[in-house]
Amino acid sequence: MPEREGRIRPLDAFLAEAAEIPGTTTKRATINGALAEFVAAARRRRFVELMDEGVFEDLRDPDVMRGAWR
């Protein structure tokens, strides 16, 4: 079924809205930027999870940190 002139497909609407955020001008740049942000957000969530698990607790110990800089 052909699209009517002036009608925006849902995917194009998402791309247009997403492109406004970083100011990209091509679909490729918009998608690459969105994927990069998606991966960065996942990495930030994982870092917070590690903090919650106590992986970095030694960083608060002054004796440990003194020894780390020797």
Short mmCIF file of N, CA and C in Angstrom, two decimals:
data_model
loop_
_atom_site.label_atom_id
_atom_site.label_comp_id
_atom_site.label_asym_id
_atom_site.label_seq_id
_atom_site.Cartn_x
_atom_site.Cartn_y
_atom_site.Cartn_z
N MET A 1 0.84 -1.18 0.00
CA MET A 1 0.00 0.00 0.00
C MET A 1 0.89 1.24 0.00
N PRO A 2 0.76 2.08 -0.98
CA PRO A 2 1.60 3.29 -1.03
C PRO A 2 1.22 4.27 0.08
N GLU A 3 2.23 4.97 0.55
CA GLU A 3 1.98 5.96 1.60
C GLU A 3 1.41 7.23 0.98
N ARG A 4 0.55 7.85 1.74
CA ARG A 4 0.00 9.12 1.29
C ARG A 4 1.03 10.23 1.48
N GLU A 5 1.03 11.17 0.57
CA GLU A 5 1.96 12.29 0.67
C GLU A 5 1.69 13.08 1.96
N GLY A 6 2.75 13.45 2.64
CA GLY A 6 2.61 14.22 3.87
C GLY A 6 2.48 13.37 5.11
N ARG A 7 2.28 12.08 4.96
CA ARG A 7 2.14 11.20 6.12
C ARG A 7 3.52 10.69 6.53
N ILE A 8 3.83 10.79 7.81
CA ILE A 8 5.12 10.34 8.31
C ILE A 8 4.95 8.96 8.91
N ARG A 9 5.80 8.04 8.48
CA ARG A 9 5.79 6.70 9.07
C ARG A 9 6.32 6.78 10.49
N PRO A 10 5.88 5.90 11.39
CA PRO A 10 6.33 5.95 12.78
C PRO A 10 7.86 5.91 12.93
N LEU A 11 8.56 5.07 12.18
CA LEU A 11 10.01 5.01 12.29
C LEU A 11 10.65 6.33 11.90
N ASP A 12 10.16 6.94 10.85
CA ASP A 12 10.69 8.24 10.44
C ASP A 12 10.44 9.30 11.52
N ALA A 13 9.31 9.20 12.20
CA ALA A 13 9.02 10.15 13.27
C ALA A 13 10.01 9.99 14.42
N PHE A 14 10.31 8.74 14.78
CA PHE A 14 11.31 8.49 15.83
C PHE A 14 12.68 9.00 15.40
N LEU A 15 13.06 8.74 14.17
CA LEU A 15 14.35 9.21 13.68
C LEU A 15 14.42 10.73 13.68
N ALA A 16 13.36 11.37 13.27
CA ALA A 16 13.34 12.83 13.24
C ALA A 16 13.47 13.40 14.65
N GLU A 17 12.75 12.80 15.59
CA GLU A 17 12.83 13.27 16.98
C GLU A 17 14.22 12.99 17.56
N ALA A 18 14.76 11.81 17.28
CA ALA A 18 16.08 11.45 17.79
C ALA A 18 17.16 12.35 17.18
N ALA A 19 17.01 12.72 15.94
CA ALA A 19 18.00 13.56 15.27
C ALA A 19 18.05 14.97 15.87
N GLU A 20 16.95 15.42 16.43
CA GLU A 20 16.92 16.76 17.02
C GLU A 20 17.80 16.85 18.26
N ILE A 21 17.95 15.76 18.99
CA ILE A 21 18.69 15.80 20.26
C ILE A 21 20.16 16.14 20.03
N PRO A 22 20.89 15.36 19.21
CA PRO A 22 22.30 15.72 18.97
C PRO A 22 22.47 16.67 17.78
N GLY A 23 21.40 16.91 17.03
CA GLY A 23 21.49 17.78 15.87
C GLY A 23 22.06 17.10 14.64
N THR A 24 21.88 15.78 14.54
CA THR A 24 22.39 15.06 13.37
C THR A 24 21.52 15.34 12.15
N THR A 25 22.10 15.14 10.98
CA THR A 25 21.38 15.46 9.75
C THR A 25 21.15 14.25 8.85
N THR A 26 21.71 13.10 9.22
CA THR A 26 21.50 11.90 8.40
C THR A 26 20.98 10.76 9.28
N LYS A 27 20.30 9.82 8.65
CA LYS A 27 19.82 8.66 9.40
C LYS A 27 20.99 7.88 10.00
N ARG A 28 22.05 7.72 9.21
CA ARG A 28 23.22 6.98 9.68
C ARG A 28 23.82 7.61 10.94
N ALA A 29 24.01 8.91 10.91
CA ALA A 29 24.59 9.61 12.06
C ALA A 29 23.66 9.52 13.27
N THR A 30 22.37 9.62 13.04
CA THR A 30 21.40 9.53 14.13
C THR A 30 21.43 8.15 14.76
N ILE A 31 21.41 7.11 13.93
CA ILE A 31 21.40 5.74 14.44
C ILE A 31 22.72 5.43 15.15
N ASN A 32 23.85 5.82 14.55
CA ASN A 32 25.14 5.58 15.20
C ASN A 32 25.23 6.30 16.54
N GLY A 33 24.75 7.53 16.59
CA GLY A 33 24.76 8.28 17.84
C GLY A 33 23.86 7.65 18.89
N ALA A 34 22.69 7.20 18.46
CA ALA A 34 21.76 6.56 19.39
C ALA A 34 22.33 5.25 19.92
N LEU A 35 22.96 4.47 19.07
CA LEU A 35 23.57 3.22 19.51
C LEU A 35 24.73 3.48 20.47
N ALA A 36 25.53 4.49 20.19
CA ALA A 36 26.64 4.83 21.08
C ALA A 36 26.11 5.24 22.45
N GLU A 37 25.04 6.02 22.48
CA GLU A 37 24.45 6.44 23.75
C GLU A 37 23.83 5.26 24.48
N PHE A 38 23.21 4.35 23.75
CA PHE A 38 22.62 3.15 24.34
C PHE A 38 23.68 2.30 25.04
N VAL A 39 24.81 2.11 24.37
CA VAL A 39 25.92 1.34 24.94
C VAL A 39 26.52 2.07 26.14
N ALA A 40 26.69 3.38 26.04
CA ALA A 40 27.24 4.15 27.16
C ALA A 40 26.32 4.07 28.37
N ALA A 41 25.02 4.13 28.16
CA ALA A 41 24.07 4.04 29.27
C ALA A 41 24.15 2.66 29.93
N ALA A 42 24.29 1.61 29.12
CA ALA A 42 24.42 0.26 29.68
C ALA A 42 25.70 0.14 30.50
N ARG A 43 26.78 0.74 30.03
CA ARG A 43 28.05 0.72 30.78
C ARG A 43 27.92 1.49 32.10
N ARG A 44 27.21 2.62 32.07
CA ARG A 44 27.00 3.38 33.31
C ARG A 44 26.18 2.57 34.31
N ARG A 45 25.14 1.89 33.81
CA ARG A 45 24.32 1.05 34.70
C ARG A 45 25.17 -0.06 35.31
N ARG A 46 26.02 -0.67 34.51
CA ARG A 46 26.88 -1.75 35.01
C ARG A 46 27.86 -1.22 36.06
N PHE A 47 28.40 -0.04 35.87
CA PHE A 47 29.31 0.56 36.83
C PHE A 47 28.59 0.79 38.16
N VAL A 48 27.37 1.29 38.10
CA VAL A 48 26.58 1.50 39.32
C VAL A 48 26.31 0.17 40.01
N GLU A 49 26.00 -0.86 39.24
CA GLU A 49 25.79 -2.19 39.82
C GLU A 49 27.04 -2.67 40.55
N LEU A 50 28.20 -2.47 39.93
CA LEU A 50 29.46 -2.86 40.58
C LEU A 50 29.67 -2.08 41.86
N MET A 51 29.34 -0.80 41.85
CA MET A 51 29.46 0.00 43.07
C MET A 51 28.53 -0.54 44.15
N ASP A 52 27.30 -0.87 43.77
CA ASP A 52 26.34 -1.42 44.73
C ASP A 52 26.79 -2.76 45.29
N GLU A 53 27.54 -3.52 44.49
CA GLU A 53 28.05 -4.82 44.93
C GLU A 53 29.28 -4.68 45.82
N GLY A 54 29.80 -3.47 45.95
CA GLY A 54 30.94 -3.24 46.82
C GLY A 54 32.29 -3.51 46.20
N VAL A 55 32.34 -3.60 44.89
CA VAL A 55 33.59 -3.90 44.20
C VAL A 55 34.67 -2.84 44.47
N PHE A 56 34.25 -1.61 44.69
CA PHE A 56 35.21 -0.52 44.85
C PHE A 56 35.38 -0.06 46.30
N GLU A 57 34.93 -0.85 47.25
CA GLU A 57 34.99 -0.46 48.66
C GLU A 57 36.41 -0.14 49.13
N ASP A 58 37.39 -0.85 48.61
CA ASP A 58 38.78 -0.59 49.02
C ASP A 58 39.24 0.82 48.69
N LEU A 59 38.60 1.46 47.75
CA LEU A 59 38.99 2.82 47.38
C LEU A 59 38.72 3.81 48.51
N ARG A 60 37.89 3.43 49.46
CA ARG A 60 37.60 4.30 50.60
C ARG A 60 38.58 4.09 51.75
N ASP A 61 39.39 3.04 51.65
CA ASP A 61 40.33 2.71 52.73
C ASP A 61 41.64 3.47 52.49
N PRO A 62 41.98 4.41 53.38
CA PRO A 62 43.19 5.21 53.18
C PRO A 62 44.46 4.36 53.13
N ASP A 63 44.53 3.28 53.90
CA ASP A 63 45.72 2.41 53.87
C ASP A 63 45.89 1.74 52.51
N VAL A 64 44.80 1.29 51.96
CA VAL A 64 44.84 0.65 50.64
C VAL A 64 45.29 1.67 49.60
N MET A 65 44.73 2.86 49.66
CA MET A 65 45.06 3.88 48.67
C MET A 65 46.50 4.37 48.80
N ARG A 66 47.00 4.46 50.03
CA ARG A 66 48.42 4.83 50.21
C ARG A 66 49.31 3.81 49.54
N GLY A 67 48.98 2.55 49.70
CA GLY A 67 49.76 1.47 49.09
C GLY A 67 49.64 1.43 47.57
N ALA A 68 48.54 1.92 47.07
CA ALA A 68 48.31 1.90 45.62
C ALA A 68 49.21 2.87 44.88
N TRP A 69 49.66 3.92 45.55
CA TRP A 69 50.43 4.96 44.88
C TRP A 69 51.93 4.82 45.12
N ARG A 70 52.36 3.69 45.63
CA ARG A 70 53.79 3.48 45.85
C ARG A 70 54.47 2.95 44.63
#
